[in-house]
Amino acid sequence: MSEYILNLLPLHEGEREEFESIAPEAVHTYARSSTVTSEQLAAATVIFGWPRPERMKEAVSLRWFQTMWAGTDEYVGMLPEGVLFTSSSGSNSRSVAEHMLTGLMAVCRRLPAYLDSQRAHVWKDEGPMKTILGGTVLVVGAGHVGSDFAKLCQGLGARTIGLKRTVSGPVAGFDQVCPMDQLDALLPQADVVALVLPHSPQTAGLMNAARIARMKDDAILISAGRGTVLDQDALAAAMTAGRLWGAALDVTDPEPLPADSPLWDVPNLLLTPHVAGGMRLEITRRKCVEMAQENLRRYLAGEKLENVVKL
């Protein structure tokens, strides 16, 4: 049976031909998530891209689906039974890591306060600043994004510690890698705590009031995984009471952040609306395309695919 490949990726000139050269015997169809038809979904044996989860029940012939995002939780329970599911984990790691570093440096230099002063036309020295040179950066989630962020921090002279569920050896960017159960012991040592965890029953509420209280009084918190990992009210209360140097959050729970959330008014807290990743950098888009092409080669050759998601 020939494959019917439904490609919903944001392709540029020449990239359709690249896919077709990998699978010349397949039927290739191209669309956008917003325009894909029920007929196309029903015929597809392979799908690349980001179809809306609620429409996946229409993909009755589907054998393999690769989402163009690293996050996969929105598809849990939405795919036909027996479908092989892969992600694009790692495609946007550089983008998110750079955004995290930008937020970290902005908070170290009190740029949120200086921007407020600029808007108010006030010339005011906000006092001492921070550097991560010689400091300890604790990354909770030593995956692709955590690794890239840790490399950037190492380049600025920080010591990096990564936490992950299973430690099987060294991870690029980290001076030390520890299991997740070491979180409470390591929090008091960290000058920066970076959360880059996916949402799951195990991670929801992980960074609670008790753990925020274990952080140094002048530590910085970065969150760029999923907003459910962090107790936002506890963070706002701690910072309003004068604890922590600052925070930079790219993710919240819920999203968009409600207008009455106390986070909006916390001094030296930088908020961005979940824009660290996505397809905002060309290197991310191209990496996503290349990952789909590599997995297509593997799929047709009967080899093990990369980034398989366990449903």
GROMACS .gro file of C-alpha atoms in nm:
model
  311
    1MET     CA    1   0.000   0.000   0.000
    2SER     CA    2   0.150   0.336  -0.101
    3GLU     CA    3   0.172   0.612   0.154
    4TYR     CA    4  -0.050   0.918   0.142
    5ILE     CA    5   0.157   1.192   0.306
    6LEU     CA    6  -0.036   1.497   0.425
    7ASN     CA    7   0.219   1.772   0.481
    8LEU     CA    8   0.099   2.068   0.689
    9LEU     CA    9   0.445   2.209   0.762
   10PRO     CA   10   0.528   2.571   0.668
   11LEU     CA   11   0.742   2.479   0.366
   12HIS     CA   12   0.957   2.713   0.159
   13GLU     CA   13   1.057   2.692  -0.205
   14GLY     CA   14   1.222   2.363  -0.296
   15GLU     CA   15   1.120   2.179   0.019
   16ARG     CA   16   0.825   1.999  -0.137
   17GLU     CA   17   1.070   1.851  -0.386
   18GLU     CA   18   1.293   1.741  -0.098
   19PHE     CA   19   1.009   1.541   0.058
   20GLU     CA   20   0.908   1.394  -0.277
   21SER     CA   21   1.264   1.281  -0.350
   22ILE     CA   22   1.269   1.091  -0.020
   23ALA     CA   23   0.937   0.917  -0.091
   24PRO     CA   24   0.891   0.915  -0.469
   25GLU     CA   25   0.631   0.638  -0.459
   26ALA     CA   26   0.406   0.819  -0.212
   27VAL     CA   27   0.118   1.053  -0.278
   28HIS     CA   28   0.214   1.395  -0.139
   29THR     CA   29  -0.054   1.647  -0.047
   30TYR     CA   30   0.014   1.993   0.098
   31ALA     CA   31  -0.218   2.212   0.302
   32ARG     CA   32  -0.239   2.433   0.609
   33SER     CA   33  -0.397   2.333   0.939
   34SER     CA   34  -0.664   2.597   0.883
   35THR     CA   35  -0.754   2.473   0.534
   36VAL     CA   36  -0.706   2.095   0.551
   37THR     CA   37  -1.015   1.905   0.439
   38SER     CA   38  -1.185   1.605   0.592
   39GLU     CA   39  -1.107   1.410   0.275
   40GLN     CA   40  -0.736   1.480   0.310
   41LEU     CA   41  -0.734   1.378   0.675
   42ALA     CA   42  -0.926   1.058   0.602
   43ALA     CA   43  -0.686   0.954   0.326
   44ALA     CA   44  -0.362   1.033   0.509
   45THR     CA   45  -0.142   0.748   0.628
   46VAL     CA   46   0.130   0.996   0.735
   47ILE     CA   47   0.078   1.349   0.866
   48PHE     CA   48   0.340   1.616   0.931
   49GLY     CA   49   0.252   1.942   1.102
   50TRP     CA   50  -0.005   2.075   1.343
   51PRO     CA   51  -0.362   1.962   1.271
   52ARG     CA   52  -0.607   2.064   1.539
   53PRO     CA   53  -0.629   1.784   1.797
   54GLU     CA   54  -1.007   1.759   1.779
   55ARG     CA   55  -0.984   1.680   1.408
   56MET     CA   56  -0.748   1.385   1.446
   57LYS     CA   57  -1.044   1.148   1.481
   58GLU     CA   58  -1.103   1.211   1.108
   59ALA     CA   59  -0.765   1.055   1.023
   60VAL     CA   60  -0.903   0.702   1.000
   61SER     CA   61  -0.620   0.568   0.778
   62LEU     CA   62  -0.338   0.722   0.982
   63ARG     CA   63  -0.034   0.511   1.068
   64TRP     CA   64   0.219   0.777   1.170
   65PHE     CA   65   0.187   1.137   1.286
   66GLN     CA   66   0.475   1.380   1.352
   67THR     CA   67   0.377   1.706   1.515
   68MET     CA   68   0.585   2.013   1.433
   69TRP     CA   69   0.608   2.109   1.801
   70ALA     CA   70   0.806   1.968   2.093
   71GLY     CA   71   0.500   1.971   2.319
   72THR     CA   72   0.260   1.680   2.267
   73ASP     CA   73   0.014   1.693   2.559
   74GLU     CA   74  -0.267   1.841   2.347
   75TYR     CA   75  -0.282   1.520   2.141
   76VAL     CA   76  -0.306   1.279   2.433
   77GLY     CA   77  -0.624   1.078   2.386
   78MET     CA   78  -0.696   1.241   2.048
   79LEU     CA   79  -0.518   1.004   1.808
   80PRO     CA   80  -0.663   0.688   1.654
   81GLU     CA   81  -0.555   0.375   1.837
   82GLY     CA   82  -0.226   0.222   1.728
   83VAL     CA   83  -0.089   0.534   1.557
   84LEU     CA   84   0.287   0.592   1.577
   85PHE     CA   85   0.340   0.938   1.727
   86THR     CA   86   0.660   1.145   1.706
   87SER     CA   87   0.742   1.503   1.800
   88SER     CA   88   0.983   1.770   1.680
   89SER     CA   89   1.151   1.787   2.018
   90GLY     CA   90   1.471   1.989   1.989
   91SER     CA   91   1.369   2.189   1.684
   92ASN     CA   92   1.318   2.511   1.881
   93SER     CA   93   1.568   2.453   2.161
   94ARG     CA   94   1.803   2.730   2.047
   95SER     CA   95   1.517   2.976   2.018
   96VAL     CA   96   1.383   2.903   2.367
   97ALA     CA   97   1.733   2.896   2.519
   98GLU     CA   98   1.819   3.238   2.374
   99HIS     CA   99   1.489   3.379   2.499
  100MET     CA  100   1.556   3.242   2.847
  101LEU     CA  101   1.903   3.395   2.849
  102THR     CA  102   1.763   3.728   2.729
  103GLY     CA  103   1.509   3.727   3.012
  104LEU     CA  104   1.775   3.630   3.264
  105MET     CA  105   2.010   3.910   3.158
  106ALA     CA  106   1.724   4.162   3.153
  107VAL     CA  107   1.632   4.076   3.512
  108CYS     CA  108   1.996   4.077   3.623
  109ARG     CA  109   2.024   4.433   3.487
  110ARG     CA  110   1.681   4.542   3.614
  111LEU     CA  111   1.565   4.626   3.263
  112PRO     CA  112   1.193   4.590   3.349
  113ALA     CA  113   1.231   4.878   3.597
  114TYR     CA  114   1.433   5.086   3.352
  115LEU     CA  115   1.170   5.035   3.084
  116ASP     CA  116   0.904   5.156   3.328
  117SER     CA  117   1.117   5.464   3.393
  118GLN     CA  118   1.164   5.523   3.022
  119ARG     CA  119   0.790   5.513   2.960
  120ALA     CA  120   0.738   5.756   3.250
  121HIS     CA  121   1.020   5.984   3.127
  122VAL     CA  122   1.205   5.935   3.457
  123TRP     CA  123   1.587   5.931   3.484
  124LYS     CA  124   1.649   5.699   3.781
  125ASP     CA  125   1.937   5.476   3.889
  126GLU     CA  126   1.793   5.146   4.014
  127GLY     CA  127   2.110   5.053   4.203
  128PRO     CA  128   2.300   4.722   4.218
  129MET     CA  129   2.287   4.469   3.935
  130LYS     CA  130   2.373   4.100   3.910
  131THR     CA  131   2.594   3.876   3.699
  132ILE     CA  132   2.586   3.499   3.657
  133LEU     CA  133   2.967   3.488   3.635
  134GLY     CA  134   3.074   3.244   3.906
  135GLY     CA  135   2.713   3.166   3.997
  136THR     CA  136   2.521   2.839   3.994
  137VAL     CA  137   2.242   2.784   3.742
  138LEU     CA  138   2.004   2.499   3.828
  139VAL     CA  139   1.808   2.379   3.524
  140VAL     CA  140   1.501   2.173   3.615
  141GLY     CA  141   1.459   1.967   3.299
  142ALA     CA  142   1.788   1.874   3.133
  143GLY     CA  143   1.646   1.805   2.787
  144HIS     CA  144   1.716   1.975   2.455
  145VAL     CA  145   1.616   2.325   2.570
  146GLY     CA  146   1.779   2.287   2.911
  147SER     CA  147   2.102   2.170   2.752
  148ASP     CA  148   2.119   2.462   2.507
  149PHE     CA  149   2.039   2.713   2.784
  150ALA     CA  150   2.306   2.560   3.007
  151LYS     CA  151   2.567   2.592   2.730
  152LEU     CA  152   2.489   2.962   2.698
  153CYS     CA  153   2.520   3.008   3.074
  154GLN     CA  154   2.850   2.820   3.081
  155GLY     CA  155   2.976   3.059   2.815
  156LEU     CA  156   2.908   3.344   3.058
  157GLY     CA  157   3.102   3.175   3.335
  158ALA     CA  158   2.828   3.003   3.534
  159ARG     CA  159   2.836   2.657   3.689
  160THR     CA  160   2.543   2.452   3.562
  161ILE     CA  161   2.349   2.169   3.725
  162GLY     CA  162   2.076   1.980   3.539
  163LEU     CA  163   1.792   1.775   3.682
  164LYS     CA  164   1.619   1.495   3.491
  165ARG     CA  165   1.409   1.190   3.572
  166THR     CA  166   1.671   0.937   3.466
  167VAL     CA  167   2.044   1.009   3.476
  168SER     CA  168   2.233   0.780   3.239
  169GLY     CA  169   2.546   0.986   3.180
  170PRO     CA  170   2.674   1.336   3.105
  171VAL     CA  171   2.453   1.590   2.924
  172ALA     CA  172   2.604   1.864   2.709
  173GLY     CA  173   2.610   2.201   2.882
  174PHE     CA  174   2.601   2.069   3.237
  175ASP     CA  175   2.884   2.046   3.487
  176GLN     CA  176   2.669   1.808   3.688
  177VAL     CA  177   2.349   1.611   3.622
  178CYS     CA  178   2.132   1.484   3.907
  179PRO     CA  179   1.799   1.302   3.943
  180MET     CA  180   1.486   1.506   4.005
  181ASP     CA  181   1.464   1.394   4.367
  182GLN     CA  182   1.764   1.620   4.440
  183LEU     CA  183   1.560   1.935   4.368
  184ASP     CA  184   1.495   2.031   4.729
  185ALA     CA  185   1.860   1.985   4.826
  186LEU     CA  186   1.990   2.190   4.532
  187LEU     CA  187   1.748   2.484   4.541
  188PRO     CA  188   1.931   2.665   4.827
  189GLN     CA  189   2.256   2.649   4.627
  190ALA     CA  190   2.124   2.802   4.305
  191ASP     CA  191   2.160   3.164   4.197
  192VAL     CA  192   1.930   3.093   3.902
  193VAL     CA  193   1.654   2.832   3.886
  194ALA     CA  194   1.527   2.762   3.533
  195LEU     CA  195   1.210   2.556   3.480
  196VAL     CA  196   1.190   2.385   3.140
  197LEU     CA  197   0.955   2.095   3.213
  198PRO     CA  198   0.655   1.973   3.014
  199HIS     CA  199   0.312   1.948   3.171
  200SER     CA  200   0.233   1.615   3.335
  201PRO     CA  201   0.072   1.490   3.657
  202GLN     CA  202   0.425   1.465   3.799
  203THR     CA  203   0.529   1.821   3.710
  204ALA     CA  204   0.206   2.012   3.785
  205GLY     CA  205   0.265   2.235   4.087
  206LEU     CA  206   0.624   2.111   4.126
  207MET     CA  207   0.759   2.460   4.202
  208ASN     CA  208   0.529   2.532   4.494
  209ALA     CA  209   0.546   2.778   4.784
  210ALA     CA  210   0.768   2.550   4.991
  211ARG     CA  211   1.022   2.516   4.712
  212ILE     CA  212   1.017   2.887   4.631
  213ALA     CA  213   1.093   2.942   5.000
  214ARG     CA  214   1.401   2.720   4.967
  215MET     CA  215   1.553   2.948   4.703
  216LYS     CA  216   1.811   3.210   4.793
  217ASP     CA  217   1.667   3.549   4.878
  218ASP     CA  218   1.849   3.702   4.579
  219ALA     CA  219   1.795   3.414   4.334
  220ILE     CA  220   1.629   3.449   3.995
  221LEU     CA  221   1.352   3.223   3.864
  222ILE     CA  222   1.308   3.152   3.491
  223SER     CA  223   1.010   2.957   3.356
  224ALA     CA  224   0.985   2.852   2.989
  225GLY     CA  225   0.838   2.501   2.985
  226ARG     CA  226   0.473   2.491   3.090
  227GLY     CA  227   0.300   2.731   3.324
  228THR     CA  228   0.141   2.455   3.532
  229VAL     CA  229   0.481   2.369   3.683
  230LEU     CA  230   0.489   2.693   3.886
  231ASP     CA  231   0.264   2.814   4.170
  232GLN     CA  232   0.221   3.168   4.037
  233ASP     CA  233   0.041   3.302   4.344
  234ALA     CA  234   0.323   3.177   4.568
  235LEU     CA  235   0.580   3.344   4.343
  236ALA     CA  236   0.392   3.674   4.343
  237ALA     CA  237   0.354   3.662   4.721
  238ALA     CA  238   0.722   3.585   4.776
  239MET     CA  239   0.844   3.859   4.544
  240THR     CA  240   0.598   4.116   4.677
  241ALA     CA  241   0.733   4.038   5.024
  242GLY     CA  242   1.084   4.120   4.902
  243ARG     CA  243   1.220   3.773   4.834
  244LEU     CA  244   1.405   3.679   4.513
  245TRP     CA  245   1.597   3.918   4.291
  246GLY     CA  246   1.360   3.875   3.999
  247ALA     CA  247   1.186   3.638   3.759
  248ALA     CA  248   1.125   3.595   3.387
  249LEU     CA  249   0.821   3.393   3.280
  250ASP     CA  250   0.737   3.301   2.922
  251VAL     CA  251   0.462   3.060   3.025
  252THR     CA  252   0.171   3.096   3.266
  253ASP     CA  253  -0.138   2.908   3.374
  254PRO     CA  254  -0.378   2.993   3.225
  255GLU     CA  255  -0.278   3.153   2.899
  256PRO     CA  256  -0.348   3.432   2.828
  257LEU     CA  257  -0.268   3.550   3.180
  258PRO     CA  258  -0.581   3.710   3.333
  259ALA     CA  259  -0.572   4.088   3.366
  260ASP     CA  260  -0.622   4.063   3.743
  261SER     CA  261  -0.323   3.835   3.802
  262PRO     CA  262  -0.083   3.979   4.064
  263LEU     CA  263   0.211   3.885   3.840
  264TRP     CA  264   0.154   4.190   3.619
  265ASP     CA  265   0.259   4.429   3.896
  266VAL     CA  266   0.549   4.244   4.060
  267PRO     CA  267   0.871   4.451   4.044
  268ASN     CA  268   1.154   4.307   3.834
  269LEU     CA  269   0.934   4.032   3.694
  270LEU     CA  270   0.944   4.005   3.315
  271LEU     CA  271   0.644   3.850   3.138
  272THR     CA  272   0.634   3.738   2.774
  273PRO     CA  273   0.330   3.566   2.616
  274HIS     CA  274   0.468   3.218   2.536
  275VAL     CA  275   0.680   3.343   2.247
  276ALA     CA  276   1.019   3.187   2.326
  277GLY     CA  277   0.973   2.908   2.072
  278GLY     CA  278   0.740   2.854   1.781
  279MET     CA  279   0.843   2.931   1.425
  280ARG     CA  280   0.972   3.280   1.497
  281LEU     CA  281   1.327   3.192   1.389
  282GLU     CA  282   1.409   3.051   1.047
  283ILE     CA  283   1.653   2.804   1.203
  284THR     CA  284   1.361   2.657   1.401
  285ARG     CA  285   1.140   2.616   1.094
  286ARG     CA  286   1.417   2.456   0.891
  287LYS     CA  287   1.516   2.224   1.173
  288CYS     CA  288   1.155   2.109   1.202
  289VAL     CA  289   1.147   2.031   0.828
  290GLU     CA  290   1.478   1.843   0.845
  291MET     CA  291   1.357   1.635   1.140
  292ALA     CA  292   1.046   1.533   0.948
  293GLN     CA  293   1.256   1.441   0.646
  294GLU     CA  294   1.498   1.231   0.852
  295ASN     CA  295   1.215   1.045   1.020
  296LEU     CA  296   1.050   0.989   0.680
  297ARG     CA  297   1.368   0.822   0.557
  298ARG     CA  298   1.372   0.605   0.868
  299TYR     CA  299   1.001   0.523   0.839
  300LEU     CA  300   1.031   0.406   0.479
  301ALA     CA  301   1.341   0.202   0.563
  302GLY     CA  302   1.170   0.035   0.858
  303GLU     CA  303   1.416   0.191   1.104
  304LYS     CA  304   1.349   0.327   1.453
  305LEU     CA  305   1.213   0.682   1.447
  306GLU     CA  306   1.349   0.970   1.651
  307ASN     CA  307   1.145   1.146   1.921
  308VAL     CA  308   0.885   0.873   1.962
  309VAL     CA  309   0.611   0.978   2.205
  310LYS     CA  310   0.468   0.716   2.438
  311LEU     CA  311   0.090   0.747   2.451
   0.00000   0.00000   0.00000
